[in-house]
Coordinates of C-alpha atoms in Angstrom, one line a residue:
M1 CA 0.0 0.0 0.0
K2 CA 1.3 3.4 -0.9
I3 CA 1.9 6.0 1.9
E4 CA -0.8 8.3 0.5
Q5 CA -3.4 5.6 0.8
L6 CA -2.2 4.5 4.2
H7 CA -2.4 8.1 5.3
K8 CA -6.1 8.2 4.4
H9 CA -6.6 5.2 6.6
F10 CA -4.6 6.9 9.3
L11 CA -6.9 9.9 9.3
E12 CA -9.8 7.6 10.0
C13 CA -8.1 6.6 13.3
N14 CA -8.0 8.3 16.6
S15 CA -4.2 7.7 17.2
V16 CA -1.3 5.4 16.7
C17 CA -0.3 2.7 19.1
T18 CA 2.6 0.2 19.2
D19 CA 1.7 -1.6 22.4
T20 CA -1.5 -3.7 22.7
R21 CA -1.6 -3.0 26.5
K22 CA -2.4 0.7 25.6
I23 CA -4.8 0.1 22.7
Q24 CA -7.7 2.5 22.5
K25 CA -10.7 2.1 20.2
N26 CA -10.1 3.1 16.6
D27 CA -6.3 3.2 17.0
M28 CA -3.9 2.3 14.2
F29 CA -1.6 -0.5 15.6
F30 CA 2.0 -0.7 14.2
A31 CA 3.4 -4.2 14.8
L32 CA 7.0 -3.3 15.6
K33 CA 9.7 -5.8 16.3
G34 CA 12.2 -5.9 19.1
D35 CA 15.0 -8.1 20.2
N36 CA 12.6 -10.2 22.3
F37 CA 9.3 -9.7 20.6
N38 CA 7.5 -9.7 17.2
G39 CA 4.7 -7.2 17.1
N40 CA 3.1 -9.1 14.2
S41 CA 2.0 -11.8 16.6
Y42 CA -0.1 -9.2 18.5
A43 CA -1.9 -7.8 15.4
K44 CA -5.0 -10.1 15.9
K45 CA -5.2 -9.1 19.5
A46 CA -4.9 -5.4 18.7
I47 CA -7.9 -5.7 16.3
E48 CA -9.9 -7.6 19.0
L49 CA -9.1 -4.9 21.5
G50 CA -10.6 -2.2 19.2
A51 CA -7.8 -1.1 16.8
K52 CA -9.3 0.0 13.5
Y53 CA -6.2 -1.3 11.5
A54 CA -3.0 -3.2 12.3
I55 CA 0.1 -2.7 10.2
V56 CA 2.1 -5.9 9.7
D57 CA 5.1 -7.0 7.6
E58 CA 4.8 -10.7 7.7
A59 CA 2.2 -12.3 5.3
E60 CA 1.0 -14.9 7.7
F61 CA -0.4 -12.2 10.0
D62 CA -2.3 -10.4 7.2
I63 CA -5.5 -12.1 8.2
S64 CA -8.4 -9.7 7.6
T65 CA -9.5 -6.4 6.1
E66 CA -8.3 -4.7 9.2
T67 CA -4.7 -5.8 8.7
I68 CA -2.5 -4.0 6.2
L69 CA 0.7 -5.7 4.9
V70 CA 3.7 -3.5 4.3
D71 CA 7.4 -4.3 3.5
N72 CA 8.7 -3.0 6.8
V73 CA 6.6 -1.7 9.7
L74 CA 9.2 0.6 11.3
E75 CA 10.1 2.2 7.9
T76 CA 6.4 2.6 7.2
L77 CA 5.8 4.3 10.5
Q78 CA 8.6 6.7 9.7
K79 CA 7.5 7.5 6.2
L80 CA 3.9 8.0 7.3
A81 CA 5.1 10.4 10.0
T82 CA 7.0 12.5 7.4
Y83 CA 4.0 12.4 5.0
H84 CA 1.7 13.5 7.8
R85 CA 4.1 16.3 8.8
N86 CA 4.0 17.6 5.2
H87 CA 0.2 17.1 5.0
L88 CA -0.3 19.4 8.0
K89 CA 2.4 21.9 7.1
T90 CA 2.7 22.7 10.8
P91 CA 5.9 24.7 11.8
I92 CA 8.2 22.3 13.6
I93 CA 10.8 23.2 16.2
A94 CA 13.4 20.5 16.8
L95 CA 15.9 20.4 19.6
T96 CA 18.7 18.2 20.7
G97 CA 21.8 18.4 22.9
S98 CA 23.8 16.6 25.6
N99 CA 22.0 18.0 28.6
G100 CA 18.7 19.7 29.4
K101 CA 16.8 18.6 26.3
T102 CA 13.6 17.5 28.0
T103 CA 13.5 20.4 30.5
T104 CA 14.1 22.8 27.6
K105 CA 11.4 21.2 25.5
E106 CA 8.9 21.4 28.4
L107 CA 9.8 25.1 28.9
I108 CA 9.4 25.9 25.2
N109 CA 6.1 24.1 25.2
T110 CA 4.9 25.9 28.3
V111 CA 5.8 29.3 26.8
L112 CA 4.3 28.7 23.4
A113 CA 1.1 27.2 24.8
Q114 CA 0.3 30.6 26.2
K115 CA -0.6 31.7 22.7
Y116 CA -0.7 28.6 20.4
N117 CA -2.1 25.1 20.3
T118 CA 1.1 23.1 20.6
T119 CA 2.0 19.4 20.4
A120 CA 5.3 18.3 22.0
T121 CA 7.2 15.2 22.5
I122 CA 5.8 13.3 25.4
G123 CA 8.4 12.5 28.0
N124 CA 11.6 11.6 26.2
L125 CA 10.2 9.7 23.3
N126 CA 13.0 11.2 21.2
N127 CA 14.4 8.3 19.0
H128 CA 13.6 6.7 15.6
I129 CA 10.3 5.5 17.0
G130 CA 9.4 8.4 19.4
V131 CA 9.9 11.1 16.8
P132 CA 7.5 9.5 14.3
L133 CA 5.0 9.0 17.1
T134 CA 5.2 12.6 18.1
L135 CA 4.6 13.8 14.5
L136 CA 1.7 11.4 14.1
S137 CA 0.1 12.8 17.4
M138 CA -0.2 16.2 15.7
T139 CA -3.6 17.2 14.3
K140 CA -4.9 20.0 12.0
N141 CA -5.4 22.0 15.2
T142 CA -1.7 21.9 16.0
Q143 CA -0.2 25.3 15.4
I144 CA 3.4 24.5 16.4
G145 CA 5.1 21.2 16.9
I146 CA 8.0 20.7 19.3
V147 CA 10.1 17.7 18.6
E148 CA 12.9 16.5 20.9
M149 CA 15.7 14.4 19.3
G150 CA 18.0 12.1 21.2
A151 CA 21.0 10.3 19.8
N152 CA 23.9 8.1 20.9
H153 CA 25.8 7.7 17.6
Q154 CA 26.7 9.5 14.4
K155 CA 24.0 10.0 11.7
E156 CA 21.1 9.6 14.1
I157 CA 20.2 13.3 14.3
A158 CA 20.6 13.6 10.6
F159 CA 18.1 10.7 10.1
L160 CA 15.6 12.2 12.6
C161 CA 15.8 15.6 10.9
E162 CA 14.9 13.9 7.5
I163 CA 11.8 12.4 9.2
A164 CA 10.7 15.6 11.0
Q165 CA 12.0 18.2 8.5
P166 CA 12.2 20.9 11.1
D167 CA 11.7 24.6 10.3
Y168 CA 13.6 25.7 13.5
G169 CA 16.3 24.1 15.6
Y170 CA 18.1 24.5 18.9
I171 CA 21.0 22.5 20.4
T172 CA 21.1 23.0 24.2
N173 CA 24.9 22.2 24.5
F174 CA 27.7 19.8 23.7
G175 CA 28.8 17.7 26.7
K176 CA 30.3 14.4 27.6
A177 CA 27.3 12.2 27.0
H178 CA 27.1 8.9 25.1
L179 CA 30.9 9.1 24.6
E180 CA 31.0 5.4 23.8
G181 CA 28.6 5.7 20.8
F182 CA 29.8 9.0 19.5
G183 CA 33.5 8.3 19.9
G184 CA 34.5 11.0 22.3
L185 CA 33.6 14.7 22.8
E186 CA 34.5 15.7 19.2
G187 CA 32.2 12.9 18.1
V188 CA 29.4 14.4 20.2
I189 CA 29.9 17.8 18.7
K190 CA 29.9 16.3 15.2
G191 CA 26.8 14.2 15.8
K192 CA 24.7 16.8 17.4
S193 CA 25.7 19.4 14.8
E194 CA 23.9 17.2 12.2
M195 CA 20.9 19.3 13.1
Y196 CA 22.8 22.5 12.1
D197 CA 23.7 20.8 8.8
Y198 CA 20.1 20.0 8.0
L199 CA 18.8 23.5 8.9
I200 CA 21.6 25.3 7.1
T201 CA 21.1 23.2 3.9
H202 CA 17.4 24.0 3.9
N203 CA 17.8 27.6 4.9
K204 CA 15.9 27.2 8.2
T205 CA 16.3 29.2 11.4
I206 CA 18.6 28.2 14.2
F207 CA 18.4 29.5 17.7
V208 CA 21.8 30.3 19.1
N209 CA 23.1 30.9 22.6
A210 CA 25.6 33.7 21.9
N211 CA 27.6 32.7 25.0
D212 CA 28.3 29.3 23.6
V213 CA 31.4 29.5 21.4
I214 CA 30.7 26.1 19.7
Q215 CA 27.2 27.2 18.7
V216 CA 28.4 30.5 17.4
N217 CA 31.2 29.0 15.3
K218 CA 29.0 26.2 13.9
T219 CA 26.3 28.6 12.7
K220 CA 28.3 31.4 11.0
Q221 CA 26.7 30.6 7.7
A222 CA 23.2 30.1 9.1
K223 CA 20.0 32.0 9.4
I224 CA 20.1 32.6 13.2
Y225 CA 18.1 34.1 16.0
T226 CA 20.3 34.8 19.0
F227 CA 20.1 35.3 22.8
G228 CA 22.6 36.6 25.3
N229 CA 23.2 39.3 27.9
S230 CA 23.8 42.1 25.4
D231 CA 23.7 43.0 21.7
Q232 CA 21.6 40.0 20.6
D233 CA 18.1 39.5 19.1
V234 CA 16.9 38.7 22.6
V235 CA 18.7 40.1 25.7
I236 CA 18.3 38.0 28.8
S237 CA 20.5 38.4 31.8
F238 CA 21.2 36.0 34.7
V239 CA 20.2 37.4 38.1
G240 CA 21.0 34.5 40.4
A241 CA 20.2 30.9 41.6
N242 CA 19.4 31.0 45.3
P243 CA 18.5 28.2 44.9
F244 CA 16.0 28.9 42.1
V245 CA 17.1 30.5 38.8
S246 CA 16.0 34.1 38.2
C247 CA 16.7 36.3 35.2
K248 CA 15.8 39.6 33.6
Y249 CA 14.0 39.9 30.2
N250 CA 12.2 42.9 28.7
K251 CA 12.4 44.8 32.0
L252 CA 10.7 41.9 33.8
T253 CA 12.3 39.8 36.5
I254 CA 11.4 36.2 36.0
E255 CA 11.7 33.8 39.0
S256 CA 11.6 30.2 38.1
Q257 CA 11.2 27.0 40.1
L258 CA 14.3 25.5 38.6
I259 CA 17.5 25.1 40.5
G260 CA 21.0 25.4 39.2
D261 CA 22.9 28.0 37.1
Y262 CA 22.9 25.4 34.3
N263 CA 19.1 25.8 33.9
F264 CA 19.5 29.5 33.0
N265 CA 20.3 28.6 29.4
N266 CA 17.3 26.3 29.2
I267 CA 15.0 29.1 30.4
A268 CA 16.7 31.6 28.1
A269 CA 16.1 29.4 25.1
A270 CA 12.4 29.1 25.9
I271 CA 12.1 32.9 26.3
T272 CA 13.9 33.4 23.0
I273 CA 11.7 31.1 21.1
G274 CA 8.6 32.6 22.7
S275 CA 9.9 36.0 21.6
L276 CA 10.3 35.0 18.0
F277 CA 6.8 33.6 18.0
K278 CA 5.5 36.9 19.5
V279 CA 4.3 35.6 22.8
D280 CA 3.7 38.5 25.1
P281 CA 6.5 39.0 27.6
K282 CA 4.2 38.9 30.6
S283 CA 2.8 35.6 29.3
I284 CA 6.3 34.3 29.0
K285 CA 7.0 35.3 32.6
K286 CA 3.9 33.5 33.8
A287 CA 4.8 30.4 31.9
I288 CA 8.4 30.2 33.2
E289 CA 7.3 30.9 36.8
T290 CA 4.6 28.3 36.9
Y291 CA 6.6 25.5 35.4
T292 CA 7.7 22.9 37.9
P293 CA 10.2 20.1 37.1
K294 CA 9.1 16.5 37.4
N295 CA 10.2 12.9 36.5
N296 CA 13.3 13.0 38.7
R297 CA 14.7 16.1 37.0
S298 CA 16.0 18.6 39.4
Q299 CA 13.0 18.1 41.7
I300 CA 13.0 19.7 45.1
I301 CA 11.4 17.4 47.6
N302 CA 11.0 18.3 51.3
L303 CA 10.9 15.0 53.3
D304 CA 10.6 15.4 57.1
S305 CA 13.5 17.6 58.1
N306 CA 15.5 17.0 54.9
K307 CA 15.6 18.9 51.6
I308 CA 16.3 16.6 48.6
I309 CA 17.4 17.7 45.1
L310 CA 16.3 14.7 43.1
D311 CA 18.2 14.7 39.8
A312 CA 18.2 10.9 39.2
Y313 CA 16.7 10.9 35.7
N314 CA 20.1 10.7 34.0
A315 CA 23.8 11.7 34.3
N316 CA 27.0 12.2 32.4
P317 CA 30.2 13.9 33.3
T318 CA 29.1 17.4 32.2
S319 CA 25.8 17.3 34.0
M320 CA 27.3 15.7 37.1
Q321 CA 29.9 18.4 37.4
A322 CA 27.3 21.2 36.9
A323 CA 25.0 19.6 39.5
L324 CA 27.8 19.3 42.0
G325 CA 28.9 22.9 41.4
N326 CA 25.4 24.1 42.1
F327 CA 25.0 21.8 45.1
E328 CA 28.1 23.3 46.8
K329 CA 26.3 26.6 47.0
Q330 CA 23.4 25.2 49.0
S331 CA 23.3 26.0 52.7
G332 CA 23.3 23.6 55.7
Y333 CA 24.7 20.1 56.0
K334 CA 25.1 18.7 52.5
I335 CA 25.2 15.0 51.4
A336 CA 25.7 14.0 47.8
I337 CA 24.6 10.5 46.7
L338 CA 26.1 9.9 43.3
G339 CA 25.5 6.9 41.0
D340 CA 27.5 5.6 38.0
M341 CA 27.4 7.3 34.7
F342 CA 26.7 5.0 31.7
E343 CA 27.7 4.8 28.1
L344 CA 31.1 6.3 28.5
G345 CA 33.0 3.5 26.9
N346 CA 36.8 3.7 27.3
E347 CA 36.5 7.0 29.0
A348 CA 34.5 5.5 32.0
K349 CA 37.4 5.0 34.4
K350 CA 38.9 8.4 33.8
E351 CA 35.6 10.3 33.9
H352 CA 34.4 8.6 37.1
Q353 CA 37.7 9.3 38.8
H354 CA 37.5 13.0 37.7
I355 CA 34.1 13.4 39.2
A356 CA 35.1 11.6 42.4
D357 CA 38.2 13.9 42.7
I358 CA 36.0 17.0 42.2
A359 CA 33.2 15.9 44.6
V360 CA 35.6 15.3 47.6
L361 CA 37.3 18.7 47.1
L362 CA 34.0 20.7 47.1
N363 CA 32.4 22.2 50.1
I364 CA 30.1 19.2 50.6
D365 CA 30.0 17.4 54.0
K366 CA 29.5 13.8 52.9
V367 CA 29.8 12.1 49.5
I368 CA 28.4 8.6 48.8
F369 CA 29.3 6.9 45.6
I370 CA 27.2 3.9 44.3
G371 CA 28.0 1.7 41.3
E372 CA 30.8 -0.5 39.8
N373 CA 32.6 2.4 38.2
F374 CA 32.7 4.6 41.2
Y375 CA 33.7 1.6 43.3
E376 CA 36.8 1.3 41.3
T377 CA 37.9 4.9 41.9
N378 CA 40.8 5.8 44.1
I379 CA 39.3 8.1 46.8
N380 CA 41.3 9.2 49.9
S381 CA 38.9 11.2 52.0
N382 CA 37.1 10.5 55.3
K383 CA 34.0 12.3 54.1
A384 CA 33.5 9.8 51.2
S385 CA 32.2 6.2 51.1
K386 CA 31.6 3.9 48.1
Y387 CA 29.4 0.9 47.4
K388 CA 29.6 -1.4 44.4
L389 CA 25.9 -2.1 44.3
F390 CA 22.8 -0.3 45.5
D391 CA 21.9 -3.2 47.7
D392 CA 25.3 -2.9 49.4
F393 CA 24.5 0.7 50.2
K394 CA 21.0 -0.2 51.3
A395 CA 22.3 -2.9 53.7
N396 CA 25.2 -0.9 55.2
F397 CA 24.3 2.7 55.3
N398 CA 21.6 3.8 57.8
M399 CA 19.6 6.5 56.0
S400 CA 17.3 7.0 59.0
Q401 CA 20.1 8.8 60.8
I402 CA 20.0 11.7 58.2
K403 CA 18.3 14.7 59.7
N404 CA 18.2 18.4 58.9
S405 CA 20.3 17.9 55.7
T406 CA 20.3 18.9 52.1
L407 CA 20.8 15.9 49.7
L408 CA 21.7 15.7 46.1
I409 CA 20.7 12.4 44.4
K410 CA 22.1 12.0 40.9
G411 CA 23.1 9.1 38.6
S412 CA 22.3 7.5 35.3
R413 CA 18.8 6.2 34.6
G414 CA 20.0 2.6 35.0
M415 CA 21.0 3.3 38.6
A416 CA 17.4 4.2 39.6
L417 CA 18.7 6.3 42.5
E418 CA 15.2 7.5 43.2
R419 CA 15.1 4.4 45.4
V420 CA 17.0 6.4 48.0
L421 CA 13.8 8.2 48.8
E422 CA 12.3 4.9 50.0
L423 CA 15.2 4.5 52.4
L424 CA 14.5 7.9 53.9

């Protein structure tokens, strides 16, 4: 079946689904395959549960008028998403970066939603499946689409840009994330910059942080819209982070509910994009000030006598160092609980040692390291302790003794350090 015809069937459906556990009536089910499952075998069940159509790529599962046989389900999902994106002609803002993608996407969405009907990536569904699903969730009522793009190797951002065909783009930063897949920091810069390549080739607009030398150098030949503390398209100045970030824009002081100096650029990017799309400055202020972080991202949790900074969604050397630098500025008795950083490849030993060295030198009263990589570090400090496994930490460290303290909890997603809260 040609994509044009499939798109007509898609428009008859309420939404797209890839998981029979989440099927709603009149969905279009895509029978994706994984390492341990074959979605084709669930097609019949999807129809029984109310799906209007099931897209399959194995002839034996093409069993009724509700099943549609294609060459490759994943490629069909991607091509349908691009076709739908062009059918709607909705302006698309794409963003990627090593740190802060999801927070920045949420802030952009919150700002633009003050004036427009927006559709944005849900959570961090930002890969070769998530990006198509985001595009297919857009309707004729969507005035602006906001698409987050994640990557852990070369050519991935280029591929996602070909699917989404963005009109605007922003890269939050270039940091030490996914070093294993990208092949070091230079590889990260090259891989993320594939978004710039697409936008420059198609004469689209790039949002640029004028204080980021890499962004400035990479976009010299581009159509840009800039932000910074002076002489830029949008002038935004940092006021402070005590502990929440505040800034000045258009003679307004904006006081966010985000902690850490590193969140200033995320806020500034959202303000800048709001400015280009003519969102009223007072509405921008309201949007930023009412946004609260969630999903283990820089959440402030008050638990009995303790204040917890829960930043356990993910971690890499760049974000870990930024979080520790911000944590040092907090008042009171400070305890940092740090978990391993994943996907660092050959750099893992060096980067974990570097973070361990920094952590024990900072004005932090106690540092607890959890994970196999941190366990292998050489730490000579009486304020530090390390545990190879979370269960070792759980069995040997008495969390109930912690009172009247400020805690930073940060580690890669696989460490699931939000479990510390249960121990408190």
